[in-house]
Structures are given as C-alpha cells and as structure tokens.
Coordinates of C-alpha atoms and ligand atoms in Angstrom, one line a residue:
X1 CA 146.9 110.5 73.7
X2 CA 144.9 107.4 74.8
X3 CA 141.3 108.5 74.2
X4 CA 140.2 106.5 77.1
X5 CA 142.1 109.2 79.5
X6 CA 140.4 112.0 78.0
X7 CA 137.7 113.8 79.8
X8 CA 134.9 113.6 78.1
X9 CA 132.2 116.5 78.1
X10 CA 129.0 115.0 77.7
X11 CA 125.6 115.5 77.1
X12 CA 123.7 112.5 78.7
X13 CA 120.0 113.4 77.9
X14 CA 117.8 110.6 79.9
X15 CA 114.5 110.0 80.2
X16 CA 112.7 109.1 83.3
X17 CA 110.7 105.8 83.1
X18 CA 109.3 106.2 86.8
X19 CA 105.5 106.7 87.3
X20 CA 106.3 109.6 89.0
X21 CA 103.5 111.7 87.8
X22 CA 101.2 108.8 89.6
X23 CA 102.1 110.3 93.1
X24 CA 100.1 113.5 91.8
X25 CA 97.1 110.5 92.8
X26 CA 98.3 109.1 96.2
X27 CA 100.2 112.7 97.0
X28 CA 97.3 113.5 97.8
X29 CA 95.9 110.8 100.1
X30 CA 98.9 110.6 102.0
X31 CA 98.6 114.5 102.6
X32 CA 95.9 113.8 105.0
X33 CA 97.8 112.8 107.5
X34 CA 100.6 115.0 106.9
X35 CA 98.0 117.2 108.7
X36 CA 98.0 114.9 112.0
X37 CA 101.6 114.1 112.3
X38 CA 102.0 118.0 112.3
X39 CA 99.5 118.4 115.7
X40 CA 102.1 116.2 117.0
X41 CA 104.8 118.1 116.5
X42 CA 103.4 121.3 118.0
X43 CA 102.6 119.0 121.1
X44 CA 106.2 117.9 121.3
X45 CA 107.6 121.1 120.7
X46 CA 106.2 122.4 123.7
X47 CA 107.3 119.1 125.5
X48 CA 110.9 119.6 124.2
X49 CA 112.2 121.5 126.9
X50 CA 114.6 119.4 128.5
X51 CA 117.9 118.0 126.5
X52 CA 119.5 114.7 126.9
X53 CA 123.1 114.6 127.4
X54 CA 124.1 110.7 126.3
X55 CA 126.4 110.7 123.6
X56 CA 128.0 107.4 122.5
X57 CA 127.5 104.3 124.9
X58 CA 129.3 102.0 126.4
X59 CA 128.1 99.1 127.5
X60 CA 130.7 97.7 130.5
X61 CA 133.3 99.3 131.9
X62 CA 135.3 97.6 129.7
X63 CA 137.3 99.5 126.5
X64 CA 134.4 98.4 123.7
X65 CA 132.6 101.1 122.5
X66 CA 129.8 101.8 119.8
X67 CA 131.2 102.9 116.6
X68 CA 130.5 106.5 116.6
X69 CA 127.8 106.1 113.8
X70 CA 125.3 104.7 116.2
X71 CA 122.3 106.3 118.2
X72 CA 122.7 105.3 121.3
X73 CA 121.4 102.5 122.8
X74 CA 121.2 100.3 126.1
X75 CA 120.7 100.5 129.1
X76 CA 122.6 103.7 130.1
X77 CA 120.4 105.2 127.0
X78 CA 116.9 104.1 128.8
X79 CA 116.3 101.3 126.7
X80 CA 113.6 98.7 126.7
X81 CA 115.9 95.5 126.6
X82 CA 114.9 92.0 125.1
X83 CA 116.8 89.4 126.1
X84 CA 115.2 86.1 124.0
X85 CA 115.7 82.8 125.1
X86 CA 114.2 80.7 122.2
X87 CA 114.5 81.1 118.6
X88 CA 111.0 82.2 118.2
X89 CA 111.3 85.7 119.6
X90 CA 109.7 88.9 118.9
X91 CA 108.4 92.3 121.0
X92 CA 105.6 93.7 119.8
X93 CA 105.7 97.4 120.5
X94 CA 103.2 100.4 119.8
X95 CA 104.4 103.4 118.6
X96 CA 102.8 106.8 120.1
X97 CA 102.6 108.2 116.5
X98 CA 102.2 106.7 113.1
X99 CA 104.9 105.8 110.8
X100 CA 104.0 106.2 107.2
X101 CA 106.0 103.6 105.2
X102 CA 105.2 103.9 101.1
X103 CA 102.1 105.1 101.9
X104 CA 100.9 103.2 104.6
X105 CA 100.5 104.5 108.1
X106 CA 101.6 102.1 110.9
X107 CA 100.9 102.6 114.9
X108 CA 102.9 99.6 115.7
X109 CA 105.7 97.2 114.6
X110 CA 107.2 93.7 115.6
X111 CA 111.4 93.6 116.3
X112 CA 112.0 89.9 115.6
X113 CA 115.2 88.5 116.9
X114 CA 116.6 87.3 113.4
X115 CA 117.0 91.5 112.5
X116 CA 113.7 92.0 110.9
X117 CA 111.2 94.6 111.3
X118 CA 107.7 94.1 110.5
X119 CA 104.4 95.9 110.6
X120 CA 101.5 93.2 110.5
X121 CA 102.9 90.3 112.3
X122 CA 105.8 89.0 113.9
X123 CA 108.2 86.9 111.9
X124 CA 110.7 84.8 113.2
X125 CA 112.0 82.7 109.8
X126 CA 115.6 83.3 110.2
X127 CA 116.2 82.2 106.5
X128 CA 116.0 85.0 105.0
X129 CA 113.5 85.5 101.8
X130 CA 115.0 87.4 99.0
X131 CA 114.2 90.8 98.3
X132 CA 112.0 91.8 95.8
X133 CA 109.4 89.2 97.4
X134 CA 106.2 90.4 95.4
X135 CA 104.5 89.4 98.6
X136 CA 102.1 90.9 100.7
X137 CA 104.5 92.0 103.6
X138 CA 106.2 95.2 104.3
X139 CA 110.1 94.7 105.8
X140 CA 112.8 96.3 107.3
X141 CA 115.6 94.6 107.6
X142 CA 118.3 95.0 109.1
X143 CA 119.9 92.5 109.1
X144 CA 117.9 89.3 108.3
X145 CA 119.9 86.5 109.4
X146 CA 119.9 83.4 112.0
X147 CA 121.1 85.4 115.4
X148 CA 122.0 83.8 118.4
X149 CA 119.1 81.8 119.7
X150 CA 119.9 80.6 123.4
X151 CA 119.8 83.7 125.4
X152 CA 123.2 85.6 124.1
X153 CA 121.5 87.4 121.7
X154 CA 120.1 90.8 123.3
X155 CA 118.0 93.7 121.8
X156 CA 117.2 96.9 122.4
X157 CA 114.8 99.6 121.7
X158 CA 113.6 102.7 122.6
X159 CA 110.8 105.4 121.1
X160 CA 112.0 109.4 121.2
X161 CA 109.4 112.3 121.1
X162 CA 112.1 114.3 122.7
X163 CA 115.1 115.0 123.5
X164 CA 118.6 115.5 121.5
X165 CA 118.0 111.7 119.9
X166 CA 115.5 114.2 117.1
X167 CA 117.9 116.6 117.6
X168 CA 120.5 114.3 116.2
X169 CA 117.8 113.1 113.7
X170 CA 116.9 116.1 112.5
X171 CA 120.7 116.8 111.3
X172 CA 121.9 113.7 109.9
X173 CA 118.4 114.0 107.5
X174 CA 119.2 117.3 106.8
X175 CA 122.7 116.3 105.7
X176 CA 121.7 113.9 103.7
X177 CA 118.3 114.5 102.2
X178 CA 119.1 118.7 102.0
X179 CA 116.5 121.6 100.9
X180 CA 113.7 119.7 102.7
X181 CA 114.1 121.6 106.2
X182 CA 113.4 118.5 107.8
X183 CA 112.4 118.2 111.6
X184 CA 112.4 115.0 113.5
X185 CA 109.5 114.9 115.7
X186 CA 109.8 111.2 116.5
X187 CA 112.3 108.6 116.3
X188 CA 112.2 104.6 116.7
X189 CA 115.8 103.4 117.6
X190 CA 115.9 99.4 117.5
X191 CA 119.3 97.7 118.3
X192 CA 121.1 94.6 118.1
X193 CA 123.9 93.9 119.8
X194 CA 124.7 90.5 119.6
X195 CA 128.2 88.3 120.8
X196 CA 128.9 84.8 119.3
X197 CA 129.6 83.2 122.3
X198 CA 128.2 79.8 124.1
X199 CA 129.3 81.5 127.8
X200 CA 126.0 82.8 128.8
X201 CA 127.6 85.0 131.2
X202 CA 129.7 86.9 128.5
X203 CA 127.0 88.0 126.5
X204 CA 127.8 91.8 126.6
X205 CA 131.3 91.8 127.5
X206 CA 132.4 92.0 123.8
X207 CA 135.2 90.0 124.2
X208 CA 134.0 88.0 122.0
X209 CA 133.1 88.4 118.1
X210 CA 130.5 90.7 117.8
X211 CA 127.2 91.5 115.6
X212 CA 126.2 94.8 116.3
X213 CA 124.2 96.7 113.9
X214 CA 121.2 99.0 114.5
X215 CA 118.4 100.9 112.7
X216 CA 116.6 104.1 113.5
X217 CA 113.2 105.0 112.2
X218 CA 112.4 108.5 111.6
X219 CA 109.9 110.9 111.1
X220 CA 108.4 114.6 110.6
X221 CA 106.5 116.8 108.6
X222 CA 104.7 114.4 106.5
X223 CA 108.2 112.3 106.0
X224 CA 109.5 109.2 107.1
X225 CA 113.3 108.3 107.2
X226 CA 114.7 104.8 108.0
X227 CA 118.6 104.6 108.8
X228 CA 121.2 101.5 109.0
X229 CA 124.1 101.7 111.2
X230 CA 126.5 98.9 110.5
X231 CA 129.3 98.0 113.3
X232 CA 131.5 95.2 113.5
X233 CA 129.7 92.0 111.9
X234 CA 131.5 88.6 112.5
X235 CA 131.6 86.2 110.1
X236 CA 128.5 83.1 110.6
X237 CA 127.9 81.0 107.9
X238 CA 123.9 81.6 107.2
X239 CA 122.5 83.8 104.7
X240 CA 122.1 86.9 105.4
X241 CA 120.2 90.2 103.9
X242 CA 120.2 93.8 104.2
X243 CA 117.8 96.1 102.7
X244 CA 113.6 96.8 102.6
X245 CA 110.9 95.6 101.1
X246 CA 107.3 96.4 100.4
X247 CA 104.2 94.8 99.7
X248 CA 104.2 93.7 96.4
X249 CA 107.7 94.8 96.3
X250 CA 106.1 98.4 94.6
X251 CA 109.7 99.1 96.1
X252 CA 112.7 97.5 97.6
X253 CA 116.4 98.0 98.2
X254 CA 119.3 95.3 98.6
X255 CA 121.8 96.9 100.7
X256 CA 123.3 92.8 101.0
X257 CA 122.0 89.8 100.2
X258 CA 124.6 86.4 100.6
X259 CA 123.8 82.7 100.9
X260 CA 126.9 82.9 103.6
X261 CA 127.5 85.2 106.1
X262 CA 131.1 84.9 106.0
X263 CA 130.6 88.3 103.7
X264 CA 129.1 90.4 106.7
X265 CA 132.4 92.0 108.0
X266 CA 132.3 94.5 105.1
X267 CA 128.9 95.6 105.8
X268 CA 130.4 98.3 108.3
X269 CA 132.4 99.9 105.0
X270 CA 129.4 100.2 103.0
X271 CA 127.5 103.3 102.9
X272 CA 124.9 105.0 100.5
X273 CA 125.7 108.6 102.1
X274 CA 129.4 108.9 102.6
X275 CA 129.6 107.8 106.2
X276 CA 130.8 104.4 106.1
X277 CA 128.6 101.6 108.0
X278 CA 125.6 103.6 107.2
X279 CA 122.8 103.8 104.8
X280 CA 119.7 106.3 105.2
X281 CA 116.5 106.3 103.1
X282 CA 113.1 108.5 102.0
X283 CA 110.6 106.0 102.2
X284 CA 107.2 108.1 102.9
X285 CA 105.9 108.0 98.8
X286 CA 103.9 110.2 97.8
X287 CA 104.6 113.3 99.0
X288 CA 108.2 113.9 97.5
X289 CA 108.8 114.7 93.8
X290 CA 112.1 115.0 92.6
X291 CA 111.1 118.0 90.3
X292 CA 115.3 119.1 89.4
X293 CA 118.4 118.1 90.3
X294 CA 122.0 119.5 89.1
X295 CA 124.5 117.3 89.0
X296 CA 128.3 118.1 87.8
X297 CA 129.8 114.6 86.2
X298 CA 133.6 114.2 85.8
X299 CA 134.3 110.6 84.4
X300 CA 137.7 109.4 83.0
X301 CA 136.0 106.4 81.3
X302 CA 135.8 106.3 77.7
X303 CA 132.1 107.2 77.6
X304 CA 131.8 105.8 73.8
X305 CA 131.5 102.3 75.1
X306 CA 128.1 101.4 76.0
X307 CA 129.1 99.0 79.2
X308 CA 130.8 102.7 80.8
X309 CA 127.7 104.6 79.8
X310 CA 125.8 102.3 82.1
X311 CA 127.8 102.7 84.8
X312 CA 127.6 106.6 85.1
X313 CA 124.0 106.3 84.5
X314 CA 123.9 104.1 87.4
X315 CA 125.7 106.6 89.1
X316 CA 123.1 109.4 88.4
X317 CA 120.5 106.6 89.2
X318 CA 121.9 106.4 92.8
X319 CA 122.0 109.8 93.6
X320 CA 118.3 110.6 92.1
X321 CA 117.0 108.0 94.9
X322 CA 119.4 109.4 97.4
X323 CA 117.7 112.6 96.5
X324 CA 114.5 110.9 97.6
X325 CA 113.4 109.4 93.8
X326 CA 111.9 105.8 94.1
X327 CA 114.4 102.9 94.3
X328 CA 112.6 101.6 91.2
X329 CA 113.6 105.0 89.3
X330 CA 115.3 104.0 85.6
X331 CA 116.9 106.5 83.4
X332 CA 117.2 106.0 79.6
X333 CA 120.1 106.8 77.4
X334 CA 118.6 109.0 74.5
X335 CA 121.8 110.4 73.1
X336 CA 125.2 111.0 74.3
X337 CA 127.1 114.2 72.6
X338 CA 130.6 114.8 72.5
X339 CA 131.2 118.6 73.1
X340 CA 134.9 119.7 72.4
X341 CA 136.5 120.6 75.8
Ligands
NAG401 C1 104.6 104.7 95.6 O1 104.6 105.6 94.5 C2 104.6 105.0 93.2 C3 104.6 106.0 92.1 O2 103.6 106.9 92.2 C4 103.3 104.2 93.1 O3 103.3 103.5 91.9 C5 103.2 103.2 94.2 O4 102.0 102.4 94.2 C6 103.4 103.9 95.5 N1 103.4 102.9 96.5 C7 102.6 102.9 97.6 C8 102.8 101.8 98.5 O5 101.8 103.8 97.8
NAG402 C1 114.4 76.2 117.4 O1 115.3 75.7 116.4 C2 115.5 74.3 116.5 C3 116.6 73.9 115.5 O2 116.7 74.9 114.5 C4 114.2 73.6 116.2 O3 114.3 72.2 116.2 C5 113.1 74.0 117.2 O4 111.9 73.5 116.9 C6 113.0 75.6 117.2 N1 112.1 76.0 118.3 C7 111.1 76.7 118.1 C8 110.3 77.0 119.3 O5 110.8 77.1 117.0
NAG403 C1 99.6 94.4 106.2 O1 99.1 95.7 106.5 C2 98.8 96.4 105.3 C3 98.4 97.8 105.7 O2 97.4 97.7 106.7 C4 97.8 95.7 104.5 O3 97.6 96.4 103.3 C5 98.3 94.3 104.1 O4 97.4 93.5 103.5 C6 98.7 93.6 105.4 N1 99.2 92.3 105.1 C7 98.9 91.1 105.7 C8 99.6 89.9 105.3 O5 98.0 91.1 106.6
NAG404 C1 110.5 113.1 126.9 O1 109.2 112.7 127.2 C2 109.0 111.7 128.1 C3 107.5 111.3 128.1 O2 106.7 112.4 128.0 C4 109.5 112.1 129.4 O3 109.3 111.1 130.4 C5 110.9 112.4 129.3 O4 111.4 112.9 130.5 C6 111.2 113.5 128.2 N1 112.6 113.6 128.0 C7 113.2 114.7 127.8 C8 114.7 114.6 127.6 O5 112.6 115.7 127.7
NAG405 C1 130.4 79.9 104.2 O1 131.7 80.3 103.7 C2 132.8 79.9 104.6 C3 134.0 80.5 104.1 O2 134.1 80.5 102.7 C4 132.8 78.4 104.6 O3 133.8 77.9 105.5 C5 131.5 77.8 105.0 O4 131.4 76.4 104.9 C6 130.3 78.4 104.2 N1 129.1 78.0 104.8 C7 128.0 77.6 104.0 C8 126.8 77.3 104.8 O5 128.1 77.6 102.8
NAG406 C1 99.2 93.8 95.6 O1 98.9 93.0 94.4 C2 97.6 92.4 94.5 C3 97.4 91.5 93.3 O2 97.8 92.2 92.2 C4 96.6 93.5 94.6 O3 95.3 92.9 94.7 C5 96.8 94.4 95.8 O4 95.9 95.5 95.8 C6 98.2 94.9 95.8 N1 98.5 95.6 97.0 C7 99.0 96.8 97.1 C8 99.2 97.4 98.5 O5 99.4 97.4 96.1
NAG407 C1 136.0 96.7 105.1 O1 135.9 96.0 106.4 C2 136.6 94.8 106.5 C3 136.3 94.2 107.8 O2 136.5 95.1 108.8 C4 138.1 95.1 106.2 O3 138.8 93.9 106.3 C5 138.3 95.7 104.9 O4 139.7 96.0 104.7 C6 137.5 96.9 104.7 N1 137.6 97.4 103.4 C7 137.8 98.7 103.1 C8 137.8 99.0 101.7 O5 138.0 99.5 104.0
NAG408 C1 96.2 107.2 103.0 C2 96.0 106.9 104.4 O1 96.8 106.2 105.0 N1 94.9 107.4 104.9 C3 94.6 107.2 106.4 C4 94.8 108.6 107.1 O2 94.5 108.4 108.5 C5 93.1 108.1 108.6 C6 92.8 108.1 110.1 O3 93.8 107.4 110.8 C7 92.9 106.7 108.0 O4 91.5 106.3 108.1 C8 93.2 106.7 106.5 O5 93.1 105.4 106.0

C-alpha cells in the first residue's frame, strides 16, 4: 500500500502567533460604541415595519440578469446612480450610521469610479497600489482597476436601515460567520455595472462584455461585515486587484492582484465561503476573539512531508479567519503525531 494514500490521523498541535490577547486593550475602546450602534437598532426596529419585495434585478427588458449572488441594485432597486463622464470620478456619500472598520468608526465614504472604496478622501488612481501598502489609508476594493472612463461606466449605490436588503444581510452573515446571532441593522450596497463598449447609447444593454461586480457593507451589534459579489468580468488588459487594506496594513486581504486583467474572468469562481463569485469578511477588530474552534481534518496527503503540512495548516489558517480570526493569524507546527487508525 502506497503510504501517500493512507489516511493519516494526526495530531497537529499549533500555536497561535497572533496578538490576539492585545484586543483585551482595544476590545474595550471599540465597545463604546457598540453601545450607540445598538440605540440604532432599536430605532430601526420600530421603523422595520414595511418589507421590500425586489428580488434579483434586471436591468432592460432584455434576457441579462444579475447573477443570483448579488443584492440588488439599480434603478428598479431605488438606487442613487453615478454616471461619470471623466476619469476623475468619485461620489462622496454620508452614511446615517457609523461603520467601524478595524477599529475605526467612519460616517462617510468615497465610491471612486476605478472600484475603490475609501474613507478619508476620494481616490481616483486607477493603477492599482499593491496590497499590503503600509500606508496611511484604509481600502476596500473591489475591484481596483482602470474602468471605463467616457461615460459607459455607471455606478450605483444605495444605504438600507430597512427593509428585506438586512433581512437578506442578516442571513447570509449568519451562514457564514455562525454562533454570533448576528442582526443587520444597516447595509451599504455599492455596485458597478460596467459594459466595454465605445456606443454610448449601449451602456446598459449588456450586449456587450460586461464588468459587473458589487460590494455590500454591513453592520450590527457592534460588528461590521463587508461582502464581494463577483459576476461576469471581461477580460481588459490593466492591472487589477481585489481585496482590503488598512492603515499601516495592521490587516489586509488579496482576494486578486494581476499586472493584466486578462485574469479577471475567473474572479466570479472564487469564493472564501462556498458560494462561488463571493467572498464575505469580519472586519470590526476588537470585539471578536476566536476563543475555540473544532475542526474535523481528512487529508489524503502524505502528511510526513513538510511542503503538505503547510498546506493543511494553511487550510486551518483559512478557516480560523473565516471564523472571524485576523487575516494576519499564523499557526505554528509544534509536533505532528501519527496515531494508528
Ligand atoms: C486589530 O487588532 C490587532 C490585535 O489586537 C491589533 O494589533 C491591531 O492594532 C488592531 N487594529 C486596529 C486598526 O485597531
Ligand atoms: C484622463 O486620462 C487621460 C489619459 O489617461 C489624461 O491625459 C487626462 O489628463 C485625464 N483627465 C483627468 C481629468 O485626470
Ligand atoms: C484617515 O482617517 C483615519 C481615521 O480618522 C486617520 O487615522 C488617518 O490618519 C486618516 N488618514 C489620512 C491620510 O488622512
Ligand atoms: C425605510 O426607511 C426609509 C427612510 O426612513 C423610508 O423612506 C422607506 O420607505 C423605508 N422602507 C421600508 C421598506 O420600510
Ligand atoms: C495582457 O494579457 C493579454 C493576454 O495574455 C495580452 O494580449 C496583453 O497584451 C497583456 N497586456 C498587458 C498590458 O500586458
Ligand atoms: C501607523 O504607523 C505610524 C508610524 O509607525 C504610527 O505613527 C501610527 O500611529 C500608525 N497608525 C495606526 C492607525 O496604527
Ligand atoms: C471559472 O470561470 C471562467 C470564466 O467564466 C471559466 O472559463 C472557467 O471554466 C471557470 N472555472 C471553473 C473551475 O469553474
Ligand atoms: C474607539 C473609537 O472609535 N471611539 C470613538 C467612539 O465614538 C466617540 C463619539 O463618536 C468618539 O469620540 C470616539 O473616538
């Protein structure tokens, strides 16, 4: 019997490098406005009487649709549109609650036209800078690329204290961050829905080549949720990244970075949380520890060989900060024990 076919039982005892017991310190900053974000929600509770009925949209009478992943958006949703007609475009919009984002509490935030979100100022470099910057922004981006500049690409957005959008919310964070009874009381739904075509007229026929992607802000009880819907992506030949960043880069994530788009089309098959085209993520700090998490490991790999060790711990790595531990989060092989199956 090949020993590399063998199913190891294993032992992997790791030791967490993470400054976790640090967020003891800022846990407790950060809690003070747990306290405000929760008079909010009774206010909206009482306000959450009426339910929306808009499911997916569509945005012509025309067969395209929105992959089923994404909130909805446009004009049949209520949103604000943006239609830029320069390559230096940006909305500046204020947001009727905070948004916490590693410990920092934002009322408003800048959609730039390249697929970037930012808190302090608007920014409009469509060359994207690599993540971790070890600057002094914090970024969201969606996708950071050069978009269409001449009035084709469009943008939406919209701001939820109501409504079945937290309803929706509220469950796809529950599904994927579980055991944290999780409410949405207010969601941040920015989209771009972009068409490479020169027709002005075409812009939202889809007909053409598409760039849709979309992400949603969330947030609740002292906890603050960012989602990534990929759609269909074409092909352009600029860099492009996916992923977020923070000042000083205390914490990032690369969901994509390429010198050349051409290597966007895949982006609606990647997924941190099974549902393919879309990535979700804690990004609060401070007031989650992971304190315990069980985890049952089959692995076919012959786990005597250092390089396959490093891939399972990997592994565990990805779903401790899909749990809700820091991105920055390393785990450290002490000893790996054969037990006899
Ligand atoms: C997030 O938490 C980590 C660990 O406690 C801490 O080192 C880091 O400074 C925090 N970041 C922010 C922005 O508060
Ligand atoms: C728009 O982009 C073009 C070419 O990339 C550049 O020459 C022009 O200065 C830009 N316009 C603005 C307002 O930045
Ligand atoms: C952005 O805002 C944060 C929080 O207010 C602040 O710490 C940081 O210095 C600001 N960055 C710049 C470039 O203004
Ligand atoms: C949500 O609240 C806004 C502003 O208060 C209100 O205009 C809107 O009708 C509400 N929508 C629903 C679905 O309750
Ligand atoms: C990007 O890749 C495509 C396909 O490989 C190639 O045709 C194109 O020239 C590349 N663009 C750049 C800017 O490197
Ligand atoms: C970022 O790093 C600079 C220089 O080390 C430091 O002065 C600043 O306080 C840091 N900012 C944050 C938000 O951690
Ligand atoms: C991912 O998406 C691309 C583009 O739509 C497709 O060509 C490719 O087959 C997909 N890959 C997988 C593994 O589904
Ligand atoms: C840690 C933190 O963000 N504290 C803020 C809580 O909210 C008050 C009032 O808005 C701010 O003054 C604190 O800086």
């Amino acid at each position: 019997m090949s020993s590399s076919l063998v199913l190891h039982h294993l032992l992997v005892f790791a030791s967490v490098l993470a400054q976790l017991m640090a967020q003891t310190k800022t846990g407790s900053t950060s809690m003070e406005n747990t306290s405000q974000v929760t008079e909010v929600q009774s206010d909206t509770t009482r306000l959450d009487t009426i339910l929306m009925t808009t499911s997916v949209y569509t945005t012509t009478a025309t067969a395209w649709a929105a992959p089923a992943i994404f909130y909805p958006f446009g004009s049949s949703a209520g949103d604000i549109e943006h239609l830029e007609f320069d390559n230096d475009s940006f909305q500046y919009v204020d947001f009727s609650a905070p948004f916490t984002y590693f410990g920092r509490k934002y009322s408003s935030i800048y959609v730039n036209y390249n697929g970037l979100l930012t808190f302090n100022q608007s920014l409009t470099e469509s060359h994207p800078e690599p993540f971790p910057t070890y600057g002094n922004e914090d970024y969201i981006a969606a996708l950071w690329t050069d978009l269409d500049d001449i009035g084709i690409g469009k943008y939406w957005y919209q701001e939820y204290t109501n409504g079945s959008v937290l309803d929706r919310a509220t469950q796809d964070i529950n599904q994927y961050f579980p055991n944290k009874g999780f409410t949405a009381i207010w969601v941040f739904v920015v989209t771009w829905d972009c068409v490479l075509t020169w027709d002005m007229n075409a812009y939202d026929r889809h007909s053409d080549p598409a760039i849709t992607f979309q992400v949603v802000l969330i947030s609740g009880g002292g906890f603050s949720f960012i989602l990534m819907n990929y759609g269909d992506c074409a092909a352009i030949s600029y860099p492009v990244e996916a992923g977020y960043d923070t000042i000083n880069s205390t914490d990032y994530y690369v969901i994509h970075y390429h010198s050349n788009g051409s290597s966007i089309p895949n982006l609606k098959n990647t997924t941190n949380v099974n549902v393919p085209g879309r990535w979700a993520f804690l990004v609060n700090n401070g007031t989650e520890n992971v304190i315990g998490l069980q985890m049952k490991l089959g692995s076919y790999l012959d786990l005597t060989q250092t390089q396959n060790i490093e891939s399972v711990l990997q592994l565990i790595n990805q779903e401790l900060v899909c749990h809700g531990a820091p991105s920055y989060f390393k785990l450290k092989l002490r000893k790996v024990t054969k037990l006899k199956p």
